Amino acid sequence: MASDIQHRPIYGSTTVPRSSNINHPVASFLRQLQSKAPNHSGQLFGFLAFFISGGILLLLTGITVTTFVLGFIAFLPIIIISSPIWIPLFLLVAGFLSLAGIVFGTGALISWTYRYFKGMHPVGSDQVDYARSRIFNTAAHVKDYAGGYFHGKQKDAAPGA
């Protein structure tokens, strides 16, 4: 009886007990059954970590929102008193950033165009060349089709001419 207790596997263990007859069909079947059994401990640990970290983030979000609201209430009189300064300052900064963006974009466009026409092959020049050839080919096909169409209509409109 004591030898039976020593060879029984511990519940949830992944080790296979050694027996005196390894090739026994029942032992082989049990080993295959244990190897295919799902192991949910990793999934359980993942859910536990998810809920703990989610709870911590929810707590930090609550603290942040509460601090923001209390700070807004405390500084509201100062914000109202100094609002004649903030609005023009905001417009000035927004205008400066817009102007800087437009100047930067224009400079990049001029630089790309210069490199393209000098044959330096800037990034995207292959797509521009492909689009230009497609537009040219389409225009040529439309011209050929329209030329034949109008030529035929002139004959129909003036059969004696």
Short mmCIF file of C-alpha atoms in Angstrom, two decimals:
data_model
loop_
_atom_site.label_atom_id
_atom_site.label_comp_id
_atom_site.label_asym_id
_atom_site.label_seq_id
_atom_site.Cartn_x
_atom_site.Cartn_y
_atom_site.Cartn_z
CA MET A 1 0.00 0.00 0.00
CA ALA A 2 2.86 2.40 0.78
CA SER A 3 4.35 1.74 -2.67
CA ASP A 4 1.04 2.79 -4.30
CA ILE A 5 1.09 6.13 -2.49
CA GLN A 6 4.61 6.89 -3.65
CA HIS A 7 3.74 6.39 -7.33
CA ARG A 8 0.50 8.40 -7.45
CA PRO A 9 0.90 11.82 -9.11
CA ILE A 10 0.18 14.98 -7.17
CA TYR A 11 -2.95 16.76 -8.38
CA GLY A 12 -2.04 19.43 -10.93
CA SER A 13 1.54 18.21 -11.36
CA THR A 14 3.03 17.88 -14.82
CA THR A 15 5.52 15.16 -13.93
CA VAL A 16 4.75 11.62 -14.96
CA PRO A 17 5.27 9.02 -12.19
CA ARG A 18 7.70 6.26 -12.93
CA SER A 19 6.34 2.77 -12.68
CA SER A 20 7.92 -0.59 -13.06
CA ASN A 21 6.13 -1.23 -16.38
CA ILE A 22 6.57 1.83 -18.64
CA ASN A 23 5.19 0.10 -21.75
CA HIS A 24 1.91 -0.86 -20.11
CA PRO A 25 -1.00 0.31 -22.32
CA VAL A 26 -2.92 1.91 -19.46
CA ALA A 27 0.18 3.83 -18.32
CA SER A 28 0.80 4.98 -21.88
CA PHE A 29 -2.81 6.11 -22.23
CA LEU A 30 -2.65 8.02 -18.94
CA ARG A 31 0.58 9.75 -19.99
CA GLN A 32 -1.02 10.89 -23.27
CA LEU A 33 -4.13 12.03 -21.43
CA GLN A 34 -2.08 14.07 -18.93
CA SER A 35 0.07 15.63 -21.66
CA LYS A 36 -3.04 16.85 -23.56
CA ALA A 37 -4.80 18.22 -20.46
CA PRO A 38 -5.08 22.00 -20.58
CA ASN A 39 -3.04 23.99 -18.12
CA HIS A 40 -5.12 26.96 -16.94
CA SER A 41 -2.68 28.33 -14.37
CA GLY A 42 -1.03 30.72 -16.88
CA GLN A 43 -4.41 31.99 -18.03
CA LEU A 44 -5.54 32.43 -14.43
CA PHE A 45 -2.36 34.38 -13.63
CA GLY A 46 -2.96 36.55 -16.71
CA PHE A 47 -6.51 37.40 -15.62
CA LEU A 48 -5.28 38.12 -12.09
CA ALA A 49 -2.57 40.47 -13.41
CA PHE A 50 -5.10 42.12 -15.73
CA PHE A 51 -7.56 42.83 -12.93
CA ILE A 52 -4.89 44.07 -10.53
CA SER A 53 -3.30 46.41 -13.09
CA GLY A 54 -6.76 47.55 -14.27
CA GLY A 55 -7.73 48.36 -10.69
CA ILE A 56 -4.52 50.31 -10.14
CA LEU A 57 -5.04 52.27 -13.37
CA LEU A 58 -8.66 52.97 -12.44
CA LEU A 59 -7.53 54.26 -9.04
CA LEU A 60 -4.87 56.49 -10.64
CA THR A 61 -7.43 57.80 -13.16
CA GLY A 62 -9.80 58.70 -10.33
CA ILE A 63 -7.04 60.49 -8.43
CA THR A 64 -6.01 62.39 -11.57
CA VAL A 65 -9.56 63.52 -12.41
CA THR A 66 -10.22 64.54 -8.81
CA THR A 67 -6.99 66.55 -8.67
CA PHE A 68 -7.79 68.24 -11.99
CA VAL A 69 -11.30 69.23 -10.89
CA LEU A 70 -10.11 70.57 -7.50
CA GLY A 71 -7.26 72.46 -9.16
CA PHE A 72 -9.62 73.91 -11.74
CA ILE A 73 -11.98 75.08 -8.98
CA ALA A 74 -9.08 76.59 -7.00
CA PHE A 75 -7.54 78.41 -9.96
CA LEU A 76 -10.80 79.47 -11.66
CA PRO A 77 -10.75 83.02 -10.20
CA ILE A 78 -7.18 83.53 -11.43
CA ILE A 79 -8.10 82.16 -14.85
CA ILE A 80 -11.09 84.50 -15.11
CA ILE A 81 -9.14 87.56 -13.96
CA SER A 82 -6.26 86.89 -16.37
CA SER A 83 -8.40 85.85 -19.36
CA PRO A 84 -7.78 89.12 -21.26
CA ILE A 85 -4.15 88.02 -21.43
CA TRP A 86 -4.75 84.34 -22.35
CA ILE A 87 -6.97 84.85 -25.40
CA PRO A 88 -4.61 87.13 -27.36
CA LEU A 89 -1.67 84.99 -26.25
CA PHE A 90 -3.43 81.88 -27.56
CA LEU A 91 -4.18 83.60 -30.89
CA LEU A 92 -0.59 84.79 -31.17
CA VAL A 93 0.87 81.32 -30.52
CA ALA A 94 -1.63 79.63 -32.87
CA GLY A 95 -0.84 82.14 -35.62
CA PHE A 96 2.91 81.69 -35.17
CA LEU A 97 2.68 77.89 -35.28
CA SER A 98 0.44 78.01 -38.37
CA LEU A 99 2.82 80.37 -40.15
CA ALA A 100 5.83 78.22 -39.20
CA GLY A 101 4.09 75.11 -40.54
CA ILE A 102 3.19 76.79 -43.81
CA VAL A 103 6.74 78.10 -44.29
CA PHE A 104 8.23 74.69 -43.52
CA GLY A 105 5.83 72.95 -45.92
CA THR A 106 6.54 75.46 -48.67
CA GLY A 107 10.29 75.03 -48.20
CA ALA A 108 9.97 71.24 -48.35
CA LEU A 109 7.84 71.49 -51.51
CA ILE A 110 10.31 73.83 -53.23
CA SER A 111 13.25 71.61 -52.25
CA TRP A 112 11.50 68.44 -53.53
CA THR A 113 10.51 70.13 -56.79
CA TYR A 114 14.05 71.41 -57.36
CA ARG A 115 15.55 67.96 -56.78
CA TYR A 116 12.92 66.34 -59.02
CA PHE A 117 13.57 68.62 -61.98
CA LYS A 118 17.36 68.37 -61.54
CA GLY A 119 17.04 64.56 -61.86
CA MET A 120 18.11 63.71 -58.29
CA HIS A 121 15.14 61.29 -57.83
CA PRO A 122 13.70 62.43 -54.47
CA VAL A 123 11.40 60.17 -52.47
CA GLY A 124 8.13 59.66 -54.35
CA SER A 125 9.40 60.66 -57.78
CA ASP A 126 8.64 57.17 -59.14
CA GLN A 127 4.95 57.57 -58.25
CA VAL A 128 4.88 61.02 -59.86
CA ASP A 129 6.44 59.64 -63.06
CA TYR A 130 3.96 56.74 -63.12
CA ALA A 131 0.98 59.09 -62.59
CA ARG A 132 2.26 61.44 -65.30
CA SER A 133 2.58 58.59 -67.81
CA ARG A 134 -0.91 57.30 -66.93
CA ILE A 135 -2.39 60.76 -67.42
CA PHE A 136 -0.56 61.18 -70.73
CA ASN A 137 -1.69 57.76 -72.01
CA THR A 138 -5.30 58.38 -70.95
CA ALA A 139 -5.30 61.79 -72.65
CA ALA A 140 -3.88 60.23 -75.84
CA HIS A 141 -6.60 57.54 -75.85
CA VAL A 142 -9.34 60.13 -75.26
CA LYS A 143 -7.93 62.30 -78.05
CA ASP A 144 -7.86 59.36 -80.48
CA TYR A 145 -11.38 58.30 -79.51
CA ALA A 146 -12.78 61.84 -79.64
CA GLY A 147 -11.02 62.59 -82.93
CA GLY A 148 -12.67 59.61 -84.59
CA TYR A 149 -15.99 60.41 -82.98
CA PHE A 150 -16.06 64.04 -84.13
CA HIS A 151 -14.70 63.14 -87.57
CA GLY A 152 -17.56 60.68 -88.03
CA LYS A 153 -20.15 63.19 -86.76
CA GLN A 154 -18.97 65.82 -89.24
CA LYS A 155 -19.66 63.43 -92.08
CA ASP A 156 -23.11 62.67 -90.70
CA ALA A 157 -23.89 66.35 -90.11
CA ALA A 158 -22.86 67.39 -93.63
CA PRO A 159 -23.18 64.40 -95.95
CA GLY A 160 -22.64 66.44 -99.10
CA ALA A 161 -19.53 68.19 -97.96
#
